[in-house]
Short mmCIF file of C-alpha atoms in Angstrom, two decimals:
data_model
loop_
_atom_site.label_atom_id
_atom_site.label_comp_id
_atom_site.label_asym_id
_atom_site.label_seq_id
_atom_site.Cartn_x
_atom_site.Cartn_y
_atom_site.Cartn_z
CA MET A 74 -13.75 23.36 -45.46
CA LYS A 75 -10.22 23.57 -43.14
CA ILE A 76 -12.60 25.92 -41.23
CA LEU A 77 -15.24 23.37 -40.59
CA LEU A 78 -12.98 20.96 -40.21
CA PHE A 79 -11.40 22.24 -37.20
CA LEU A 80 -14.65 23.05 -35.24
CA PHE A 81 -15.68 18.93 -35.94
CA THR A 82 -12.39 17.69 -34.21
CA LEU A 83 -12.87 20.46 -31.52
CA PHE A 84 -16.85 19.56 -30.92
CA CYS A 85 -15.66 15.33 -31.30
CA SER A 86 -12.89 16.14 -28.34
CA THR A 87 -15.31 17.97 -26.34
CA LEU A 88 -18.00 15.02 -26.57
CA SER A 89 -15.11 12.73 -25.35
CA ILE A 90 -13.96 14.73 -21.99
CA SER A 91 -17.50 16.22 -21.20
CA GLN A 92 -19.84 12.92 -19.87
CA ILE A 93 -20.47 11.10 -17.03
CA VAL A 94 -17.67 10.19 -14.92
CA PHE A 95 -17.04 6.80 -12.66
CA ASP A 96 -15.19 6.90 -9.85
CA LYS A 97 -14.22 3.05 -10.44
CA THR A 98 -15.42 0.50 -12.67
CA LYS A 99 -13.90 -2.24 -11.28
CA HIS A 100 -14.05 -3.80 -7.57
CA ASP A 101 -12.37 -6.91 -6.08
CA PHE A 102 -14.17 -7.81 -2.44
CA GLY A 103 -11.20 -10.30 -1.64
CA GLU A 104 -12.12 -13.43 0.51
CA ILE A 105 -15.88 -11.98 2.20
CA ASN A 106 -16.89 -13.26 5.57
CA SER A 107 -19.85 -14.23 7.32
CA ASN A 108 -20.28 -10.87 9.71
CA GLU A 109 -18.73 -8.92 7.02
CA PRO A 110 -20.51 -6.05 4.93
CA ARG A 111 -20.33 -7.22 0.76
CA PHE A 112 -21.38 -3.93 -1.10
CA VAL A 113 -19.72 -0.98 -2.49
CA ASP A 114 -20.38 2.37 -3.62
CA VAL A 115 -19.63 3.34 -7.28
CA TYR A 116 -19.98 7.27 -7.80
CA LEU A 117 -20.79 9.17 -10.65
CA LYS A 118 -19.96 13.23 -11.49
CA ASN A 119 -21.84 14.85 -14.02
CA LYS A 120 -19.55 16.75 -16.34
CA THR A 121 -21.43 17.12 -19.81
CA GLY A 122 -22.40 20.39 -19.04
CA LYS A 123 -26.41 19.98 -18.51
CA ASP A 124 -28.61 17.42 -17.21
CA ALA A 125 -27.66 13.91 -17.05
CA PHE A 126 -29.49 10.38 -16.28
CA ILE A 127 -28.92 6.84 -15.19
CA LEU A 128 -30.81 5.33 -17.50
CA SER A 129 -30.79 1.60 -16.55
CA VAL A 130 -28.92 -1.21 -14.42
CA LYS A 131 -28.65 -4.78 -15.78
CA LYS A 132 -27.89 -6.67 -13.09
CA PRO A 133 -27.41 -10.37 -12.59
CA MET A 134 -29.67 -12.17 -10.29
CA GLU A 135 -27.46 -12.95 -7.03
CA VAL A 136 -26.63 -8.63 -7.12
CA VAL A 137 -29.34 -6.55 -5.72
CA TYR A 138 -28.34 -2.19 -5.85
CA ILE A 139 -30.20 0.85 -4.66
CA GLN A 140 -29.09 4.67 -6.36
CA ARG A 141 -29.54 8.02 -4.45
CA ASN A 142 -30.88 9.58 -7.81
CA ALA A 143 -31.56 9.36 -11.36
CA LEU A 144 -31.13 12.84 -11.86
CA ILE A 145 -27.72 14.28 -12.00
CA ALA A 146 -27.44 18.14 -12.33
CA PRO A 147 -24.78 20.18 -14.00
CA ASP A 148 -21.15 19.17 -12.48
CA SER A 149 -22.98 16.74 -9.88
CA SER A 150 -22.86 13.75 -8.31
CA SER A 151 -24.76 10.68 -7.64
CA VAL A 152 -24.14 6.91 -6.65
CA ILE A 153 -25.36 3.18 -7.01
CA ARG A 154 -24.92 1.07 -4.02
CA PHE A 155 -24.25 -2.67 -5.53
CA GLN A 156 -24.29 -5.62 -2.87
CA ILE A 157 -23.95 -9.02 -3.38
CA ASN A 158 -26.28 -11.62 -2.29
CA LYS A 159 -24.71 -15.03 -3.31
CA LYS A 160 -26.04 -17.65 -1.60
CA THR A 161 -23.38 -19.90 -1.94
CA LYS A 162 -19.47 -20.31 -1.12
CA GLY A 163 -16.92 -18.65 -3.57
CA LYS A 164 -15.50 -17.35 -6.38
CA PHE A 165 -18.09 -14.73 -7.87
CA ASN A 166 -17.56 -12.63 -10.99
CA TYR A 167 -20.62 -9.80 -12.28
CA LYS A 168 -20.22 -7.62 -15.18
CA ILE A 169 -23.15 -4.80 -14.65
CA PRO A 170 -23.59 -2.91 -17.47
CA VAL A 171 -24.86 1.06 -16.57
CA TYR A 172 -26.59 2.70 -19.25
CA THR A 173 -26.39 6.93 -18.94
CA SER A 174 -27.53 8.97 -21.07
CA ASP A 175 -24.39 10.71 -22.05
CA LYS A 176 -23.39 7.88 -24.25
CA ASN A 177 -24.97 5.13 -26.54
CA GLU A 178 -23.27 2.00 -24.83
CA PRO A 179 -23.13 0.76 -21.21
CA THR A 180 -20.24 1.49 -18.26
CA GLU A 181 -19.65 -1.93 -17.84
CA ILE A 182 -19.00 -2.30 -13.69
CA VAL A 183 -17.15 -5.49 -12.78
CA LEU A 184 -18.00 -7.31 -9.39
CA THR A 185 -15.35 -10.16 -8.34
CA GLY A 186 -14.34 -11.42 -5.04
CA LYS A 187 -14.90 -15.11 -2.94
CA ILE A 188 -17.59 -15.69 -0.34
CA ALA A 189 -15.47 -18.02 2.50
CA SER A 190 -18.49 -18.16 4.36
CA LEU A 191 -22.15 -17.33 5.25
CA PRO A 192 -24.67 -15.94 7.76
CA ASP A 193 -27.06 -17.35 9.36
CA GLN A 194 -29.75 -18.46 7.12
CA SER A 195 -32.36 -16.12 8.45
CA ASN A 196 -30.08 -13.25 6.78
CA ASN A 197 -31.28 -14.15 3.09
CA PHE A 198 -29.49 -10.05 1.71
CA THR A 199 -32.13 -9.49 0.16
CA ALA A 200 -32.15 -5.58 1.32
CA CYS A 201 -29.29 -3.75 0.21
CA PRO A 202 -28.33 -1.03 2.85
CA SER A 203 -29.39 2.31 2.82
CA PHE A 204 -26.92 5.85 1.92
CA GLY A 205 -26.97 6.35 5.89
CA GLN A 206 -24.42 2.97 6.69
CA SER A 207 -20.61 3.27 5.28
CA PRO A 208 -19.38 4.18 3.18
CA ALA A 209 -21.53 6.80 1.29
CA GLN A 210 -20.31 9.66 2.78
CA GLY A 211 -19.30 11.60 -0.11
CA ASN A 212 -18.16 11.00 -3.96
CA PRO A 213 -14.66 10.37 -3.92
CA LEU A 214 -14.29 11.95 -7.36
CA ASP A 215 -15.02 15.24 -4.92
CA PHE A 216 -12.57 14.40 -2.14
CA MET A 217 -10.01 17.00 -0.91
CA LEU A 218 -7.31 16.09 1.95
CA THR A 219 -5.03 18.42 3.75
CA VAL A 220 -1.78 17.60 5.57
CA GLU A 221 -0.41 19.75 7.48
CA THR A 222 3.34 19.33 9.39
CA ILE A 223 3.86 20.63 12.40
CA ASP A 224 6.76 21.09 15.43
CA LYS A 225 5.84 18.60 18.32
CA VAL A 226 6.18 20.65 20.96
CA THR A 227 5.56 24.27 19.86
CA GLY A 228 2.65 23.57 17.42
CA GLU A 229 4.77 26.00 15.02
CA LYS A 230 3.79 25.18 11.44
CA LEU A 231 6.59 24.37 9.22
CA GLY A 232 6.90 25.05 6.13
CA LYS A 233 8.79 23.66 2.93
CA SER A 234 8.62 20.39 4.73
CA LYS A 235 8.88 16.98 2.52
CA VAL A 236 6.00 15.04 2.69
CA ALA A 237 5.59 11.35 0.74
CA ILE A 238 2.20 9.66 0.43
CA ILE A 239 1.39 5.60 0.08
CA GLN A 240 -1.40 3.89 -0.74
CA ASN A 241 -1.73 0.23 -1.34
CA GLY A 242 2.41 -0.19 -0.95
CA SER A 243 2.73 2.29 -3.25
CA ALA A 244 4.24 5.80 -3.68
CA LEU A 245 1.23 8.29 -5.12
CA GLY A 246 4.30 11.18 -4.71
CA LYS A 247 6.22 13.12 -2.51
CA TRP A 248 5.85 16.84 -2.26
CA GLU A 249 6.46 19.90 -0.59
CA THR A 250 4.52 21.86 2.23
CA ALA A 251 4.19 25.54 1.76
CA SER A 252 4.74 28.38 4.12
CA ASN A 253 2.10 27.63 6.27
CA GLY A 254 2.67 23.80 6.53
CA ARG A 255 0.20 22.47 4.64
CA LEU A 256 -0.29 20.68 1.38
CA LYS A 257 -3.54 20.16 -0.29
CA LEU A 258 -4.17 16.73 -2.27
CA LYS A 259 -7.20 15.21 -4.31
CA ILE A 260 -6.02 11.47 -3.59
CA PRO A 261 -8.64 8.42 -3.43
CA LEU A 262 -9.84 7.33 -0.23
CA GLY A 263 -8.55 4.73 2.04
CA ILE A 264 -5.72 3.39 3.93
CA THR A 265 -2.98 5.73 3.98
CA TYR A 266 0.19 5.89 5.00
CA PHE A 267 2.15 9.56 5.48
CA TYR A 268 6.01 10.26 5.87
CA ALA A 269 7.20 13.73 6.82
CA THR A 270 10.73 14.98 7.22
CA HIS A 271 12.02 18.79 7.54
CA SER A 272 15.12 19.74 8.40
CA GLY A 273 16.89 19.72 12.24
CA TYR A 274 14.21 17.47 12.58
CA LEU A 275 13.79 13.37 13.29
CA PRO A 276 10.93 12.52 10.75
CA ALA A 277 7.21 11.26 11.39
CA GLU A 278 5.18 8.93 10.23
CA GLU A 279 1.82 7.49 10.27
CA GLY A 280 -0.77 4.96 8.87
CA LEU A 281 -4.88 6.38 8.12
CA TYR A 282 -7.69 5.92 7.10
CA VAL A 283 -8.76 8.87 5.28
CA ASN A 284 -12.55 9.89 4.84
CA PHE A 285 -14.54 12.78 4.04
CA LYS A 286 -14.62 12.54 7.85
CA ARG A 287 -10.78 12.16 8.44
CA ASN A 288 -9.67 14.97 5.92
CA HIS A 289 -7.23 16.11 7.86
CA VAL A 290 -4.12 14.74 8.85
CA THR A 291 -1.07 16.70 10.72
CA LEU A 292 2.16 15.36 11.17
CA ALA A 293 3.98 16.34 14.67
CA LEU A 294 8.08 16.42 14.06
CA THR A 295 10.38 16.34 16.97
CA LYS A 296 13.39 18.77 16.66
CA LYS A 297 16.34 16.57 16.59
CA LYS A 298 18.81 17.37 19.48
CA ALA A 299 21.58 20.42 19.03
CA SER A 300 25.45 19.24 17.57
CA PRO A 301 27.92 20.56 20.11
CA VAL A 302 28.53 24.21 18.80
CA ILE A 303 32.57 24.75 17.29
CA PRO A 304 33.93 27.02 18.68
CA ASP A 305 36.38 29.92 16.95
CA THR A 306 34.12 29.48 13.66
CA PRO A 307 35.56 32.35 11.66
CA GLU A 308 33.75 35.77 10.96
CA GLU A 309 31.91 35.91 7.49
CA PRO A 310 32.40 38.47 5.26
CA GLU A 311 30.30 41.52 5.68
CA GLU A 312 29.48 41.58 1.89
CA LEU A 313 28.63 37.76 2.10
CA ILE A 314 25.99 38.84 4.61
CA ALA A 315 24.98 41.50 3.49
CA GLU A 316 23.93 39.17 -0.09
CA GLU A 317 22.41 37.01 2.60
CA ILE A 318 20.17 39.63 4.01
CA GLU A 319 19.19 40.55 0.36
CA SER A 320 18.06 37.72 -0.75
CA GLU A 321 16.21 36.89 2.97
CA ASN A 322 14.17 39.56 1.48
CA ASP A 323 13.54 38.81 -2.18
CA PRO A 324 9.73 39.30 -2.76
CA GLU A 325 9.74 36.77 -5.49
CA GLU A 326 10.77 33.92 -2.70
CA THR A 327 8.37 35.14 -0.40
CA ILE A 328 5.54 34.97 -2.61
CA ALA A 329 6.34 31.27 -3.91
CA GLU A 330 6.36 30.60 -0.39
CA THR A 331 3.02 31.49 0.65
CA GLU A 332 1.49 29.97 -2.14
CA GLU A 333 -1.15 26.92 -1.55
CA ARG A 334 0.20 23.90 -2.40
CA VAL A 335 -2.91 21.69 -4.78
CA ILE A 336 -1.68 18.21 -5.74
CA ILE A 337 -4.30 15.95 -8.12
CA ILE A 338 -3.19 12.14 -8.09
CA ASP A 339 -3.80 11.03 -11.67
CA GLU A 340 -4.54 7.22 -11.01
CA SER A 341 -4.92 6.76 -14.74
CA GLU A 342 -1.61 7.27 -14.92
CA PRO A 343 0.53 5.86 -12.06
CA GLU A 344 4.42 6.59 -11.92
CA GLU A 345 7.30 5.10 -10.42
CA VAL A 346 7.92 7.15 -6.88
CA ASP A 347 11.76 6.67 -5.66
CA LEU A 348 11.22 7.63 -1.66
CA SER A 349 14.65 6.53 -1.09
CA ASP A 350 16.45 10.48 -1.01
CA LEU A 351 13.77 11.12 1.64
CA ILE A 352 13.58 8.07 3.89
CA GLU A 353 15.63 8.43 6.86
CA GLU A 354 16.99 6.15 8.89
CA SER A 355 16.12 6.92 13.11
CA PRO A 356 18.90 7.13 15.23
CA GLU A 357 17.50 4.29 17.71
CA VAL A 358 17.15 1.82 14.81
CA GLU A 359 18.71 -1.07 16.38
CA THR A 360 21.23 -2.61 13.67
CA GLU A 361 23.13 -4.67 16.33
CA GLU A 362 21.17 -7.61 16.42
CA ILE A 363 21.58 -8.58 12.44
CA GLU A 364 25.10 -7.25 12.29
CA GLU A 365 26.64 -10.68 13.66
CA PHE A 366 24.63 -12.62 10.46
CA ILE A 367 26.70 -10.30 7.81
CA PRO A 368 29.35 -11.54 6.10
CA PRO A 369 32.25 -8.69 5.61
CA ALA A 370 32.31 -9.52 2.18
CA PHE A 371 28.43 -8.51 2.06
CA LYS A 372 28.93 -5.43 3.72
CA GLU A 373 31.75 -4.31 0.63
CA LEU A 374 29.10 -5.08 -1.78
CA ASP A 375 26.59 -2.09 -3.03
CA PRO A 376 23.04 -2.67 -0.71
CA ASN A 377 21.39 -2.85 -4.38
CA ASN A 378 23.67 -5.47 -5.91
CA PHE A 379 21.53 -8.64 -6.66
CA ASP A 380 23.89 -9.56 -9.31
CA GLU A 381 23.63 -13.21 -10.05
CA ALA A 382 27.67 -13.53 -9.73
CA TYR A 383 26.92 -12.75 -5.94
CA PHE A 384 23.72 -13.85 -5.51
CA HIS A 385 22.23 -17.64 -6.17
CA PRO A 386 18.93 -17.62 -7.13
CA ILE A 387 15.91 -17.66 -4.61
CA ASN A 388 12.86 -19.81 -4.15
CA VAL A 389 10.95 -17.41 -1.53
CA VAL A 390 7.31 -18.15 -0.27
CA PHE A 391 5.62 -15.55 1.70
CA VAL A 392 3.08 -16.47 4.55
CA ILE A 393 1.48 -13.46 5.36
CA ASP A 394 -0.68 -12.58 8.53
CA VAL A 395 -4.22 -10.69 7.14
CA SER A 396 -5.88 -11.79 10.57
CA SER A 397 -7.92 -8.64 11.84
CA SER A 398 -4.93 -7.59 14.22
CA MET A 399 -3.14 -6.49 10.74
CA ARG A 400 -5.84 -3.94 9.98
CA GLN A 401 -4.30 -1.27 11.73
CA ALA A 402 -3.07 1.53 8.47
CA ASP A 403 0.35 1.57 9.73
CA ARG A 404 0.48 -2.37 10.15
CA ILE A 405 -0.89 -3.24 6.99
CA GLU A 406 0.48 -0.04 4.73
CA LEU A 407 4.36 -1.14 6.18
CA LEU A 408 3.83 -4.90 5.08
CA LYS A 409 2.52 -3.56 1.25
CA TYR A 410 5.59 -1.22 0.77
CA SER A 411 7.64 -4.05 2.19
CA LEU A 412 7.19 -6.41 -0.60
CA ASP A 413 6.24 -4.00 -3.06
CA GLN A 414 9.87 -2.69 -2.60
CA LEU A 415 11.76 -6.49 -2.69
CA VAL A 416 9.30 -6.74 -6.14
CA GLY A 417 11.33 -4.03 -7.89
CA MET A 418 14.82 -6.24 -6.91
CA LEU A 419 13.76 -9.58 -8.35
CA ARG A 420 15.32 -11.44 -11.33
CA PRO A 421 14.07 -13.26 -13.67
CA GLN A 422 15.85 -16.93 -12.74
CA ASP A 423 14.05 -15.89 -8.92
CA LYS A 424 10.60 -16.98 -7.83
CA ILE A 425 8.07 -15.68 -5.12
CA GLY A 426 5.08 -16.92 -3.85
CA LEU A 427 2.34 -15.18 -1.21
CA VAL A 428 0.52 -17.18 1.46
CA SER A 429 -1.88 -16.09 3.38
CA TYR A 430 -3.36 -17.27 6.73
CA ALA A 431 -6.38 -15.65 8.86
CA SER A 432 -8.57 -18.20 10.01
CA ASN A 433 -7.69 -20.41 7.35
CA ALA A 434 -4.80 -20.59 4.69
CA GLN A 435 -4.79 -20.04 1.14
CA VAL A 436 -2.66 -19.95 -1.52
CA LEU A 437 -2.90 -15.84 -2.76
CA LEU A 438 0.26 -16.69 -5.96
CA ALA A 439 1.57 -19.99 -6.52
CA PRO A 440 5.89 -19.21 -6.59
CA ILE A 441 6.08 -17.50 -10.13
CA SER A 442 9.20 -15.95 -11.80
CA GLY A 443 10.30 -12.63 -10.55
CA ASP A 444 9.93 -11.16 -14.17
CA ARG A 445 6.47 -10.96 -13.94
CA LYS A 446 6.12 -8.52 -11.13
CA GLU A 447 2.90 -6.81 -12.19
CA GLU A 448 1.06 -9.83 -11.13
CA ILE A 449 2.96 -10.08 -7.89
CA THR A 450 2.09 -6.79 -7.11
CA ASP A 451 -1.56 -7.08 -7.83
CA GLU A 452 -1.76 -9.59 -5.83
CA VAL A 453 0.14 -7.63 -2.89
CA LYS A 454 -2.50 -4.67 -3.21
CA LYS A 455 -5.26 -7.00 -2.64
CA LEU A 456 -4.33 -7.93 1.03
CA LYS A 457 -7.27 -7.59 3.36
CA ALA A 458 -6.77 -8.04 7.02
CA SER A 459 -9.61 -9.91 9.12
CA GLY A 460 -10.33 -12.93 10.89
CA LEU A 461 -8.20 -14.57 13.78
CA THR A 462 -4.86 -16.16 13.62
CA ALA A 463 -4.14 -19.58 11.90
CA GLY A 464 -0.34 -19.10 11.86
CA GLY A 465 0.36 -23.05 11.99
CA ALA A 466 -1.65 -23.59 8.60
CA GLY A 467 -0.23 -21.00 6.88
CA ILE A 468 3.72 -22.52 7.93
CA LYS A 469 2.41 -25.32 6.26
CA LEU A 470 0.60 -24.23 3.47
CA GLY A 471 3.76 -22.07 3.08
CA TYR A 472 6.18 -25.16 3.03
CA LYS A 473 4.26 -27.28 0.96
CA GLN A 474 4.39 -24.36 -2.17
CA ALA A 475 8.42 -24.17 -1.61
CA ARG A 476 8.99 -27.69 -1.81
CA LYS A 477 6.56 -27.92 -5.27
CA ASN A 478 8.88 -25.45 -6.61
CA MET A 479 12.10 -26.17 -5.66
CA ILE A 480 15.50 -24.35 -7.52
CA MET A 481 17.70 -27.29 -7.28
CA ASP A 482 21.12 -24.87 -7.66
CA GLY A 483 19.85 -22.06 -5.49
CA GLN A 484 18.04 -20.86 -1.61
CA ASN A 485 14.96 -21.90 -0.79
CA HIS A 486 13.67 -19.99 1.97
CA LEU A 487 10.36 -19.40 4.08
CA ILE A 488 9.64 -15.97 5.33
CA ILE A 489 6.65 -15.08 7.36
CA ILE A 490 5.24 -12.11 8.64
CA THR A 491 3.19 -11.52 11.39
CA ASP A 492 2.28 -8.38 13.68
CA GLY A 493 2.42 -11.24 16.63
CA ALA A 494 2.42 -15.36 17.70
CA PHE A 495 1.12 -17.76 16.05
CA ASN A 496 -2.41 -18.89 18.03
CA ARG A 497 -5.11 -20.92 15.98
CA ASN A 498 -3.87 -24.41 15.06
CA SER A 499 -0.12 -23.65 16.02
CA GLY A 500 0.62 -26.19 18.16
CA ASP A 501 2.46 -27.96 16.04
CA TYR A 502 4.43 -25.47 13.75
CA LYS A 503 7.75 -26.15 14.89
CA LYS A 504 7.74 -29.84 13.62
CA TYR A 505 7.10 -28.39 9.91
CA ILE A 506 10.19 -25.77 10.91
CA LYS A 507 12.94 -28.57 11.89
CA LYS A 508 11.60 -30.96 9.03
CA ASN A 509 11.45 -29.10 5.99
CA LEU A 510 15.29 -27.97 6.61
CA HIS A 511 16.80 -30.74 7.92
CA LYS A 512 14.77 -32.80 5.25
CA LYS A 513 14.96 -29.95 2.69
CA ASN A 514 16.99 -27.53 3.18
CA ILE A 515 14.27 -24.78 3.43
CA THR A 516 15.01 -22.17 5.80
CA MET A 517 12.87 -19.89 7.49
CA SER A 518 13.37 -16.10 8.69
CA VAL A 519 10.04 -14.11 10.64
CA VAL A 520 8.96 -10.75 9.85
CA GLY A 521 7.91 -8.59 12.68
CA ILE A 522 5.86 -5.57 11.62
CA LYS A 523 5.57 -3.45 14.91
CA SER A 524 4.92 -6.33 16.95
CA ASN A 525 4.92 -6.67 20.62
CA GLU A 526 8.12 -7.51 22.63
CA LYS A 527 6.00 -10.45 24.42
CA SER A 528 5.22 -11.92 20.27
CA GLU A 529 8.72 -11.49 19.48
CA ALA A 530 10.05 -14.08 22.05
CA ASN A 531 8.08 -16.78 19.90
CA MET A 532 9.19 -15.78 16.40
CA ARG A 533 12.72 -15.36 17.19
CA GLU A 534 12.76 -18.48 18.62
CA ALA A 535 10.78 -19.85 15.32
CA ALA A 536 13.52 -18.04 12.84
CA GLU A 537 16.41 -20.11 15.08
CA LEU A 538 14.57 -22.98 14.27
CA GLY A 539 14.47 -22.34 10.51
CA ASN A 540 18.51 -21.44 10.27
CA GLY A 541 16.96 -17.50 9.51
CA ARG A 542 16.90 -14.48 10.87
CA PHE A 543 14.49 -12.24 13.22
CA ILE A 544 13.65 -8.81 11.14
CA LEU A 545 11.43 -6.52 12.85
CA ILE A 546 9.59 -3.57 10.69
CA GLU A 547 8.14 -0.80 12.26
CA LYS A 548 9.17 2.59 10.44
CA LEU A 549 9.04 3.45 6.24
CA ALA A 550 12.69 3.31 6.86
CA ASP A 551 12.72 -0.76 7.87
CA ALA A 552 9.73 -1.38 5.02
CA GLN A 553 12.51 0.03 2.47
CA THR A 554 15.18 -1.40 3.39
CA LYS A 555 15.05 -4.92 6.05
CA LEU A 556 12.94 -6.86 3.63
CA LYS A 557 15.21 -6.35 0.19
CA GLN A 558 19.01 -7.03 3.01
CA GLU A 559 17.21 -10.66 4.43
CA ILE A 560 16.42 -11.58 0.89
CA ARG A 561 20.25 -10.68 0.00
CA LEU A 562 21.47 -12.12 2.93
CA THR A 563 19.64 -15.53 2.05
CA SER A 564 21.04 -15.99 -0.76
CA PHE A 565 24.35 -14.54 -0.74
CA LYS A 566 27.45 -16.46 -1.93
CA TYR A 567 29.26 -17.34 0.85
CA ASP A 568 33.05 -18.14 0.32
#
């Protein structure tokens, strides 16, 4: 009886893991404008060990789809492409049951988003794009990425380098390359930020969109300038030198160094990854400008101290530029990572709100308590760049949110995050800054994400009008600390 029970349990557990796996069951399109694609690919992989089938797809009227093939051989893949054909503007939420031969119940695909503007009436959206068009280039379930670290001048492979990878503002992890300088990972497709360090080298970092065509990333590190040689160094004892030579020739250590590193990211169980021990402050980072704003008592505190004994509650509204110029992978990831780091520091008595602006401005998140971290993080991850730059409209809406949720015994603050000057509908933004500072004591700072020198002049002027500061974020080290420091400075209880 015990043997039968064991076999039955084993059979059930095998059934539970041997099935058709979907690479996603939810997709948020975000805000879709008239000139933007409105289709998404859902990949299926057959892990049943036998032929499997896509039986049927119960779609609503406003969704069309195509599929690559109904039959999926063992350990093979198929793909279903869904397109949204909603004829009116506004939000949508479609639940689409997909029936497959491996189970009785359907797998539900949930598609959400908002139609912001419609295309020309001559385009009625009826045809779903063929698989010859992006993004159907392969199955994300099979996507492998190679990261390589090299010396920028010589091209030498830098083994034992430390590599961190960030997607959607969160660190996927940090690892060490093999002796050939390579690291292989199975990660999701999409915008990705890479950061690498190696002993004796300056950090290298880059934001890229990785996919099946761009599946090899090379990070070239620059050697630090040699330190002056200290004379009269005492000679090491001969026995110590012999020990070092022995350890260098240790066969077990050599084998470990040459092993190929293959990492598989488990998205179903995300972990909090702290990169503070890995990220180095580059020597060329300028800190003098902000030094004049920092009180001596503030400097004496631990950089992670945000205790209510020293800091007022803060109501902060972020006005975020999501225009098309922010599409660059390094900009959008630095923005998301900065906000992600800040969210972890917030307290229950703090409030945070999010307003975005591109062709128009909208409230992404009305100010909520700082302890509702998951809700805040979810909104940050959804940020998507497209459209023009209606900076003035964003500032106006941001102040409105700040006024509606003011903390009377705390600090009320606006932070604009952008990569450039405010262009469209921005002519009267200065009067909103002055008015809200003088009448409501709502201060304002500006964060520049990899901004250029010409734009920075306007941003500095705006920050001065708001009795705040201009903060430049160009590297991961900036994103790790600068936004948190700005919130601490703004809410600090001055003597």
